[in-house]
XYZ file of C-alpha atoms in Angstrom:
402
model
C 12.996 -5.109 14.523
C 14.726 -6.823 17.627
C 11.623 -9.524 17.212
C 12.404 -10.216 13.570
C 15.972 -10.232 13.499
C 16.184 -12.641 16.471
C 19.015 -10.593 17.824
C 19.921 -9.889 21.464
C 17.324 -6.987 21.825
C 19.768 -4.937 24.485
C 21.901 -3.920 21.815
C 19.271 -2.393 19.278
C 18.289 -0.560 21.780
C 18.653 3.308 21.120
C 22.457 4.546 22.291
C 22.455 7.814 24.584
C 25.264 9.567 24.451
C 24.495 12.890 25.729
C 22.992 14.439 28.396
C 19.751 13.116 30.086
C 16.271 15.050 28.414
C 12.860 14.479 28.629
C 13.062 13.099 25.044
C 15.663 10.590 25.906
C 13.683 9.418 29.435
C 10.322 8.973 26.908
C 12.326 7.085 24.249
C 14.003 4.872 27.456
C 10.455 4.199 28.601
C 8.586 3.467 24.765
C 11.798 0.400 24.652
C 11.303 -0.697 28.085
C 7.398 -1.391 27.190
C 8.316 -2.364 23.921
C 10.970 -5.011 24.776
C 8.269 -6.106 27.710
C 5.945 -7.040 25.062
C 8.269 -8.298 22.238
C 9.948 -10.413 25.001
C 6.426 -12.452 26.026
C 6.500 -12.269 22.384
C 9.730 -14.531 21.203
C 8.219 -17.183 24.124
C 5.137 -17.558 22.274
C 7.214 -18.238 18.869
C 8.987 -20.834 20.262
C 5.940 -22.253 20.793
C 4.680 -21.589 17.494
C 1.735 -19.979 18.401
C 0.299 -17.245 15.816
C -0.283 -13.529 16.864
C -3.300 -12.524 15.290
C -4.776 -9.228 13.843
C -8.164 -9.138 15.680
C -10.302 -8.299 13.171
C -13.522 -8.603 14.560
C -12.677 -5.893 17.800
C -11.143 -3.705 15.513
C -14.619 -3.653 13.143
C -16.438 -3.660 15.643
C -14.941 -0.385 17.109
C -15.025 1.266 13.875
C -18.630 0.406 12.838
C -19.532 2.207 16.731
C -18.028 5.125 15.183
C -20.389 5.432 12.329
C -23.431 5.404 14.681
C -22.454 8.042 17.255
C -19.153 9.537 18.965
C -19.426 10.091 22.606
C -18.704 14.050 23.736
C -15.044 13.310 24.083
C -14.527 13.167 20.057
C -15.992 17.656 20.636
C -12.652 18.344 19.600
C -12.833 16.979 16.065
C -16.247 18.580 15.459
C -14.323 20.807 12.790
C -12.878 17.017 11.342
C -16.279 15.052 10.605
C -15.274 14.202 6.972
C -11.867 13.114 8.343
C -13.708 10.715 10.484
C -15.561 9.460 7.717
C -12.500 8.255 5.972
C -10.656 7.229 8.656
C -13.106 4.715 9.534
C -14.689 3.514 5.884
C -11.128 3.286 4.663
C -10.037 1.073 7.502
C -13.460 -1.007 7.371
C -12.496 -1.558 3.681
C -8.630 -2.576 4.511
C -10.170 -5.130 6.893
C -12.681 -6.469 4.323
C -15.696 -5.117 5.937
C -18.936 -3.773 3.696
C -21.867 -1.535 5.344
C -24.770 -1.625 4.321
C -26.155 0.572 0.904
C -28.461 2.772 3.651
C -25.558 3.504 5.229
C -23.591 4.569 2.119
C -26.344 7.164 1.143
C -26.871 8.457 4.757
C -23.123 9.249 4.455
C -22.956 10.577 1.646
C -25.467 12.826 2.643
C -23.695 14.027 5.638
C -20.520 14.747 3.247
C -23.126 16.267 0.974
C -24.398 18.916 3.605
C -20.869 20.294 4.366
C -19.971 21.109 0.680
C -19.756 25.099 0.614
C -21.692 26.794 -2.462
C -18.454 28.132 -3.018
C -16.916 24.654 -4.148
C -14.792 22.609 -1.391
C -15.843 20.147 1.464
C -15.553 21.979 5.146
C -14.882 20.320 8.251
C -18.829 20.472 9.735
C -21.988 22.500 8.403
C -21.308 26.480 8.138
C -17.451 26.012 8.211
C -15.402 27.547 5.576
C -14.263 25.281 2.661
C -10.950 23.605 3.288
C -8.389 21.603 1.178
C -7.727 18.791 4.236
C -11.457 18.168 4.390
C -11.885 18.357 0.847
C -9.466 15.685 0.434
C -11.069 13.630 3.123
C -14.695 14.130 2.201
C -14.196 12.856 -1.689
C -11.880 10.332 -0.855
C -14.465 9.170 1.994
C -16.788 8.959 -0.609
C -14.068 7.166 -3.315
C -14.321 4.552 -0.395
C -18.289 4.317 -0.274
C -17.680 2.650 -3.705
C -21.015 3.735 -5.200
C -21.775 5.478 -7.969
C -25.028 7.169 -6.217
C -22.486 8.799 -3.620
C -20.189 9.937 -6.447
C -22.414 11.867 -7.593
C -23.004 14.560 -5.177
C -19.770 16.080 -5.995
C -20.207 19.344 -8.151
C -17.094 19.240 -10.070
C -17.530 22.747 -11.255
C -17.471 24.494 -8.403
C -14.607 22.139 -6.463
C -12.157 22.666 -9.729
C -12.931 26.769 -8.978
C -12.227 26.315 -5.000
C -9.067 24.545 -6.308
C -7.893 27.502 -8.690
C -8.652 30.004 -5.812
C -6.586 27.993 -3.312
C -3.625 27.955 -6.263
C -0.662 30.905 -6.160
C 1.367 32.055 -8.506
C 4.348 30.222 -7.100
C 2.482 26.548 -7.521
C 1.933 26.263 -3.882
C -1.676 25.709 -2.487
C -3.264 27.722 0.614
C -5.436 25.207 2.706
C -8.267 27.362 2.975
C -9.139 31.243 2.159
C -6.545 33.671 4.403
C -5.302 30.080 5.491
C -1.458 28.397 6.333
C 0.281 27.841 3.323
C 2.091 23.917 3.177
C 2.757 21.383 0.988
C -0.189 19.522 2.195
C -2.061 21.480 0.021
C -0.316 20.693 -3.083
C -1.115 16.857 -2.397
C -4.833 17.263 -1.496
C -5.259 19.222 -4.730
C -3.657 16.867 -6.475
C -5.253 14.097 -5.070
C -8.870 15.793 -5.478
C -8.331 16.608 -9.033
C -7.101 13.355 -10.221
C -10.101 11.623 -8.587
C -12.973 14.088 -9.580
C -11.644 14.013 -13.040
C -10.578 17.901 -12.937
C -7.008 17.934 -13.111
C -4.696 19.640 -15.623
C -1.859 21.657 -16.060
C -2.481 24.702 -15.703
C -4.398 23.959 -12.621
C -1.203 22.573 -10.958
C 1.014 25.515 -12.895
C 4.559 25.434 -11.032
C 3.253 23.122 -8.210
C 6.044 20.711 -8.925
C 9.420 23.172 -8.416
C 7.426 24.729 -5.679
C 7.066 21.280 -3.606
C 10.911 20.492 -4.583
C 12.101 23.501 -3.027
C 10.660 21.806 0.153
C 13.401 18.890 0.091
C 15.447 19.639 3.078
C 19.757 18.895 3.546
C 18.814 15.605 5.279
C 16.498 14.352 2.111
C 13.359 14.195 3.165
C 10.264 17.011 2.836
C 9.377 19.852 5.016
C 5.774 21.809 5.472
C 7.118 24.692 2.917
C 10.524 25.137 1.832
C 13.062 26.073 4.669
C 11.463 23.540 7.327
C 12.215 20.560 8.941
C 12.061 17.460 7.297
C 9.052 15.461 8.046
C 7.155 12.082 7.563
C 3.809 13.414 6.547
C 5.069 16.064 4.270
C 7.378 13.629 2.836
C 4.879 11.529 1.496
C 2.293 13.903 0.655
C 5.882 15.807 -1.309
C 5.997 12.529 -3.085
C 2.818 11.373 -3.405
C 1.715 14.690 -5.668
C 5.250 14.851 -7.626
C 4.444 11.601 -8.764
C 0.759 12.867 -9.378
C 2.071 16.031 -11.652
C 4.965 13.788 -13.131
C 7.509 16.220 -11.789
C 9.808 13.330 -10.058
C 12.459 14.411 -11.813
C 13.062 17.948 -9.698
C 14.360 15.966 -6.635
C 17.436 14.509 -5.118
C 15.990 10.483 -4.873
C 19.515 9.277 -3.061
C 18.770 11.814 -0.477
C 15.306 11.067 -0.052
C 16.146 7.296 -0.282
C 19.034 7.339 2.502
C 16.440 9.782 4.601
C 13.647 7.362 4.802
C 15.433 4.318 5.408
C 17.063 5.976 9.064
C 13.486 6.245 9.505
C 12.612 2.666 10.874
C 13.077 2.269 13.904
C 15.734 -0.583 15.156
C 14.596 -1.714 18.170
C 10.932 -0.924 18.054
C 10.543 -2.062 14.109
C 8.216 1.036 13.824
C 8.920 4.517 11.887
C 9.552 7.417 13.560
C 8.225 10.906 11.715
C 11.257 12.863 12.337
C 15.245 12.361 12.796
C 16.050 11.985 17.292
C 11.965 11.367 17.769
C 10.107 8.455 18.951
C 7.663 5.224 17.293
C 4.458 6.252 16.076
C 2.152 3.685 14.618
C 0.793 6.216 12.466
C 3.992 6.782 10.595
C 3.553 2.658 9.255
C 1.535 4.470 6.287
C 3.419 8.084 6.475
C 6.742 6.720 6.511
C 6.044 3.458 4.882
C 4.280 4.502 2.232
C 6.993 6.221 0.965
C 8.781 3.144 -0.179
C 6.450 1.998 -2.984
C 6.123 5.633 -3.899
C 10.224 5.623 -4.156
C 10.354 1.955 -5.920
C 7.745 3.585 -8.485
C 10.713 6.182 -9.399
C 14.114 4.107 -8.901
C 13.170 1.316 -10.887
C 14.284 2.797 -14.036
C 17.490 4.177 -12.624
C 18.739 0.756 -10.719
C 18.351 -1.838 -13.097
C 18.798 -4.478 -10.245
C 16.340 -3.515 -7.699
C 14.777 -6.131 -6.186
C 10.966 -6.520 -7.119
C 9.995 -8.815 -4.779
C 9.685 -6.723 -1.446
C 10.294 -2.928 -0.500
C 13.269 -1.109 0.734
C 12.730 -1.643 4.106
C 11.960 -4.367 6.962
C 8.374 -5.120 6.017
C 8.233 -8.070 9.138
C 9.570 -5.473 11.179
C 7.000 -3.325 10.450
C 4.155 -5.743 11.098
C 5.691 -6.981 14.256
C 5.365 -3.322 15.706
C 1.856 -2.925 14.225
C 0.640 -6.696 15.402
C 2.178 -6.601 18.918
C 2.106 -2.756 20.248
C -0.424 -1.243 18.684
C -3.717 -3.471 18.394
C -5.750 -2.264 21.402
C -7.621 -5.375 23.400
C -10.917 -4.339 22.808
C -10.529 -2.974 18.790
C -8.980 -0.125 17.375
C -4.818 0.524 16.685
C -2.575 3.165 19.014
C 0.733 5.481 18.634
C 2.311 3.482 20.846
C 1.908 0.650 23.560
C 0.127 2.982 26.982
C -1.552 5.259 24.294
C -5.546 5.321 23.829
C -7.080 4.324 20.616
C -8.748 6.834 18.253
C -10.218 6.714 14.485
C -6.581 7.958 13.035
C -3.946 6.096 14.489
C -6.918 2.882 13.507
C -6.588 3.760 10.387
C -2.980 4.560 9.564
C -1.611 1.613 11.526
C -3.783 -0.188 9.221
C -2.664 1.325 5.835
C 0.764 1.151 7.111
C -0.179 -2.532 7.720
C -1.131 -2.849 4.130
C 1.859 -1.428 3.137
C 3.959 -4.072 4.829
C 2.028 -6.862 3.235
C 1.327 -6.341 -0.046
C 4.947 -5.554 -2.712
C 3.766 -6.101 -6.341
C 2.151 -9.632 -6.286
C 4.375 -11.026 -3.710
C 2.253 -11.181 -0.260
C 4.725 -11.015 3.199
C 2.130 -12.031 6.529
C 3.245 -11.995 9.895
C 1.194 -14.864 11.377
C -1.234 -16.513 9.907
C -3.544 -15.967 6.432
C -5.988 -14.979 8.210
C -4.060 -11.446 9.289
C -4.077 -10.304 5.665
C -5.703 -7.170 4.439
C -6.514 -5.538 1.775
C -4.090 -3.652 -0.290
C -4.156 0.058 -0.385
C -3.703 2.414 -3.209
C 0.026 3.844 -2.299
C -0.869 7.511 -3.755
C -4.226 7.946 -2.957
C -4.254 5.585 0.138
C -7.685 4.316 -0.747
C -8.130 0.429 -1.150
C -7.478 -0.530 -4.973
C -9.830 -0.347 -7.649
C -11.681 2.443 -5.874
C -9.966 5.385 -6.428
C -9.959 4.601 -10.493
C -13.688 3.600 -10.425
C -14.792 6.674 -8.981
C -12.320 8.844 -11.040
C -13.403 7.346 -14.307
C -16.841 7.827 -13.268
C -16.903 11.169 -12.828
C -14.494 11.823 -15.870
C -17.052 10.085 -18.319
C -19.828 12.048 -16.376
C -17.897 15.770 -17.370
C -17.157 14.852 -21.330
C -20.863 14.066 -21.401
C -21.992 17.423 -19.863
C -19.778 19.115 -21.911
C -20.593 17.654 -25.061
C -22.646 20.814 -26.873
C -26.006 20.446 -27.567
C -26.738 19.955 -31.234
């Protein structure tokens, strides 16, 4: 934000007023790198020069990722549909389209971890799991192809969502599995786009995910727990979903996620006293348009132009720290790339860009993206093409034979 504002960047810089940690010596050394950069920075303005969003490394980086993962991405082997989102939904936030071979050979793969049982898993023989789930149809939302749609068995996914549903409206992310309100959203978010949901499906899901607003405003994993940037959104994101807005306190949440940028950095951090993470761009900043969505009919003079917080800011952070030289986005500046912090830096990117029809680009035209869905996080038109789809596929099927 010290790039933005044009203010004397010493004195955004984050007060310490307490003994010396190994939190406060990280945050000292993520402003130190960060003022390093935005410093070079404010030369090249004066000289008018544009900072560009390097498009062509960051495809480039992402398309490698389709092809093959070198043995250092063996940790994620339980994530494979995760990686399948992460990159097609960044490809389509940068305007890039593979290739229809490429479409059906992934929708293959996504096809080959569905469980008989109903439910996506993380990689063949896995158990069925509501993160993967969510990341496997909403990988396949962002094929945009009806083909791919179709491999989806709608049946069976809406009975893996009733057995991951308790009696208290919470959701369990897989069988004997942790119980948080990521669940609730995944369900949500799978339901509305395979055409499944209803009520009784998402039976006291709302007052069970309100429960998990926390003293400070913002969302914990389950009620009782620190409140968080992911769980925040994904607390939002489904009340919105089930219409059940109404259960929470919005001034709280409001005055929550605006602390949540940082000043000096222009960044979000995820939780109260922690540090930037370009990944909290979409987790953090996505809960503004979410919020704007439900305060517009209580303030009658909120501005419709641009979100509730610094949207330049935001880019500034994104364009200068976290594009990495040869493609790909990172937590911070020092960090290594990877496939999630690509693709979150991007949506957060989105974000920042796009408020209603107003357009806000740091640079030139050529760093704008495209906009992103702010519920689903999917680019728009693709998450209601797919979710119509398979809606007018289900009334036909279930139309009785005469």
């Amino acid at each position: 934000m010290a790039l933005s504002l044009g203010k004397d960047m010493a004195s955004l810089r984050m007060q310490l007023d307490g003994p010396v940690t190994i939190t406060s010596q990280e945050q000292t050394a993520v402003e130190e790198s960060v003022e390093h950069i935005y410093s070079a920075c404010q030369g090249r303005t004066r000289l008018k020069e544009t900072f560009p969003l390097h498009k062509s490394r960051h495809i480039s980086y992402l398309r490698k990722g389709l092809l093959r993962l070198s043995e250092n991405f063996e940790c994620l082997d339980a994530s494979r549909p995760w990686l399948c989102y992460w990159i097609l939904h960044s490809l389509n936030l940068l305007g890039d389209q593979i290739s229809q071979e490429q479409q059906l050979r992934l929708s293959e793969f996504l096809k080959s971890v569905q469980a008989d049982s109903g439910g996506f898993c993380g990689n063949i023989g896995h158990l069925p799991h509501l993160a993967t789930t969510y990341a496997a149809v909403s990988a396949l939302a962002s094929l945009d192809f009806e083909p791919c749609y179709d491999i989806i068995d709608t049946d069976k996914l809406k009975q893996f969502l009733e057995n991951m549903h308790n009696d208290d409206g919470s959701f369990t992310m897989h069988k004997d599995g942790e119980l948080d309100v990521r669940g609730a959203y995944c369900a949500a978010v799978v339901a509305q786009l395979s055409g499944i949901h209803s009520d009784e499906l998402f039976a006291n899901t709302g007052e069970w995910i309100a429960k998990c607003q926390t003293f400070e405003g913002g969302f914990g994993s389950r009620p009782g727990t620190e409140a968080h940037g992911g769980y925040t959104f994904c607390s939002l994101a489904a009340l919105i979903l089930l219409n059940k807005t109404h259960l929470i306190n919005k001034d709280q949440l409001l005055d929550w996620a605006v602390h949540r940028q940082m000043k000096f950095e222009g960044g979000f951090q995820g939780r109260t006293n922690k540090m930037v993470d370009g990944c909290y761009s979409f987790w953090q900043g996505g809960v503004f348009p979410l919020l704007h969505h439900i305060l517009k009919t209580d303030l009658k003079n909120l501005d419709e132009k641009e979100w509730l917080f610094s949207q330049v800011a935001l880019q500034d952070y994104i364009l200068f720290c976290c594009q990495y030289p040869s493609g790909g986005l990172v937590d911070k500046p020092g960090k290594s790339r990877d496939y999630y912090h690509t693709c979150y830096c991007l949506s957060g990117l989105s974000v920042a860009q796009h408020s209603f029809e107003n357009t806000f680009i740091r640079g030139d035209q050529n760093n704008l993206i495209e906009p992103t869905h702010p519920v689903f996080n999917i680019v728009l038109n693709k998450a209601d093409k797919m979710a119509k789809y398979l809606r007018n596929k289900r009334s036909v099927n279930e139309v009785p034979s005469k």
